[in-house]
XYZ file of C-alpha atoms in Angstrom:
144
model
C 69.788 113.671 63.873
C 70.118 111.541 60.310
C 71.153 108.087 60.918
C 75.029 107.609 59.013
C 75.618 104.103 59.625
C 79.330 104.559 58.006
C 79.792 106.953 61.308
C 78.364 104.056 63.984
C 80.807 101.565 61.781
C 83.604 104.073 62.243
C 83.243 104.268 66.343
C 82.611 100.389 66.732
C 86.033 99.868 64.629
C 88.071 102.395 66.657
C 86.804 100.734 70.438
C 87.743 97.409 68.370
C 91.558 98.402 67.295
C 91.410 100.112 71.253
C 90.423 96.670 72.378
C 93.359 94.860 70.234
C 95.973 96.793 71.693
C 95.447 97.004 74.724
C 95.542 93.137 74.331
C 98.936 93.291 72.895
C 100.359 95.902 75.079
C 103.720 94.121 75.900
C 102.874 94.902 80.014
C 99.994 92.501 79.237
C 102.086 89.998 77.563
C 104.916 90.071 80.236
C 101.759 89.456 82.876
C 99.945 86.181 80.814
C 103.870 84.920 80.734
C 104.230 85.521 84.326
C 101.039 83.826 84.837
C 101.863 80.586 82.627
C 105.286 80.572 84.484
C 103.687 80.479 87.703
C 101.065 78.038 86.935
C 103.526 75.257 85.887
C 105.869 76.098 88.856
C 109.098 77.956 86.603
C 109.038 80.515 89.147
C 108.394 81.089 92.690
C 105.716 83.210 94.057
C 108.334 85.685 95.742
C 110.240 85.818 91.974
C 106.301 86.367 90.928
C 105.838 89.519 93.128
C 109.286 90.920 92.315
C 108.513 90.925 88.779
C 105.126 92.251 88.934
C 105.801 95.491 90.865
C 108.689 95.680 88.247
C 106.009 95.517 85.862
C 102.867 96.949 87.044
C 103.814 100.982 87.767
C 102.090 102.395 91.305
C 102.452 105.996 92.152
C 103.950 106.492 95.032
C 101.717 108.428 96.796
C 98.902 105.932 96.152
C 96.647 104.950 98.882
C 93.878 102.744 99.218
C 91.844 105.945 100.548
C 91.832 107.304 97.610
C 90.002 104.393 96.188
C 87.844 104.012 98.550
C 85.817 106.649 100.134
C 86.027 106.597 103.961
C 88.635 103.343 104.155
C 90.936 105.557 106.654
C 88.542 106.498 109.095
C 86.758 102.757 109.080
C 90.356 101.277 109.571
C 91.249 103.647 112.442
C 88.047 102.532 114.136
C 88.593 99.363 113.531
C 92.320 98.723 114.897
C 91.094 99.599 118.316
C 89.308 96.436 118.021
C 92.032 94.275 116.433
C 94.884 95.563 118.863
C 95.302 91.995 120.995
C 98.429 90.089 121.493
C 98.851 86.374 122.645
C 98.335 86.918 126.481
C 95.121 88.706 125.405
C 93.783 85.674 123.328
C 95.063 82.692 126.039
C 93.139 85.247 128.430
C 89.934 85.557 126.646
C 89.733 81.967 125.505
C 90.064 81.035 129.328
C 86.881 84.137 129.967
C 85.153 82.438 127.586
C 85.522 78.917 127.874
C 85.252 79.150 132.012
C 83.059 82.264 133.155
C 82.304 81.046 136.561
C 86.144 81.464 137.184
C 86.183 85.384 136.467
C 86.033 87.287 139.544
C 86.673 91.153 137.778
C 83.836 92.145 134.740
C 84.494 95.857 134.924
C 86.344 97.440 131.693
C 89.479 99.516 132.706
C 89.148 103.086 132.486
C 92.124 105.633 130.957
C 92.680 109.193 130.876
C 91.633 110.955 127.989
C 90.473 114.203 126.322
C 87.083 112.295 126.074
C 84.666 111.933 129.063
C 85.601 108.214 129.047
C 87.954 106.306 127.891
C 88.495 102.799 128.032
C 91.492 100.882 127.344
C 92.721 98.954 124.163
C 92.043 94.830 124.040
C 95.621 94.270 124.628
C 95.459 95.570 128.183
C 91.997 94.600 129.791
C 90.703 91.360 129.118
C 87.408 92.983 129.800
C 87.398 94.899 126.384
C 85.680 94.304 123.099
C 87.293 92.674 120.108
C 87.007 91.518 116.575
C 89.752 89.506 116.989
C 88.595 86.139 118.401
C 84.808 86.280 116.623
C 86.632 86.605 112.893
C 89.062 84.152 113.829
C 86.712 81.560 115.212
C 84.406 82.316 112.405
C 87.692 81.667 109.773
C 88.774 78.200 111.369
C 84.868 77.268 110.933
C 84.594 77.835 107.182
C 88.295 76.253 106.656
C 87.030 73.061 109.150
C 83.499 72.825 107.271
């Protein structure tokens, strides 16, 4: 419990010299040249990607799940609500923008091990998405 102040000099010097080379590690070097290359237009940004996954290693079993606690599971909910194609969206937008013309409100059922089942966006026009409210709510910031 004495107070050595050679021994708190000692500690702050080592994380300092820690600091320094991780500075000059030459993958950090190689990224700040990428980076100035990039900035003044030497390079393209597909010649920019190919040389940083030359440079940057990643496992190759790494997932994003492994990062992030429950990121599977949200994305498999999720993609039910994302699964849409063109035909879905031009019949949606025409739902939306002209409800008096709809004539069928019901969602289609499917057969399932659940007790029901509905179908994906991409097949009734009836069903739930994500698609068109993140959409509409992108073109607003980008228009604003």
């Amino acid at each position: 419990q004495n107070y050595n102040p050679s021994h708190q000099g000692g500690q702050q010097q080592s994380q300092t010299q820690s600091q320094t080379h991780n500075f000059w590690n030459p993958s950090t070097m190689a990224m700040a040249g990428l980076a100035a290359q990039a900035v003044s237009g030497g390079i393209t940004s597909s010649q920019a990607l190919d040389q940083v996954i030359n440079i940057v290693p990643v496992p190759p079993n790494w997932k994003a799940s492994s990062v992030i606690p429950g990121f599977d599971s949200t994305m498999v909910m999720l993609r039910a609500y994302f699964a849409v194609d063109n035909r879905y969206v031009q019949r949606k937008m025409k739902k939306v923008l002209f409800p008096f013309v709809a004539k069928q409100w019901r969602r289609l059922h499917v057969e399932g091990p659940e007790m029901v089942n509905y179908a994906l966006p991409n097949s009734d026009e009836n069903a739930p998405d994500l698609y068109l409210p993140v959409m509409s709510l992108i073109t607003y910031c980008l228009l604003c």
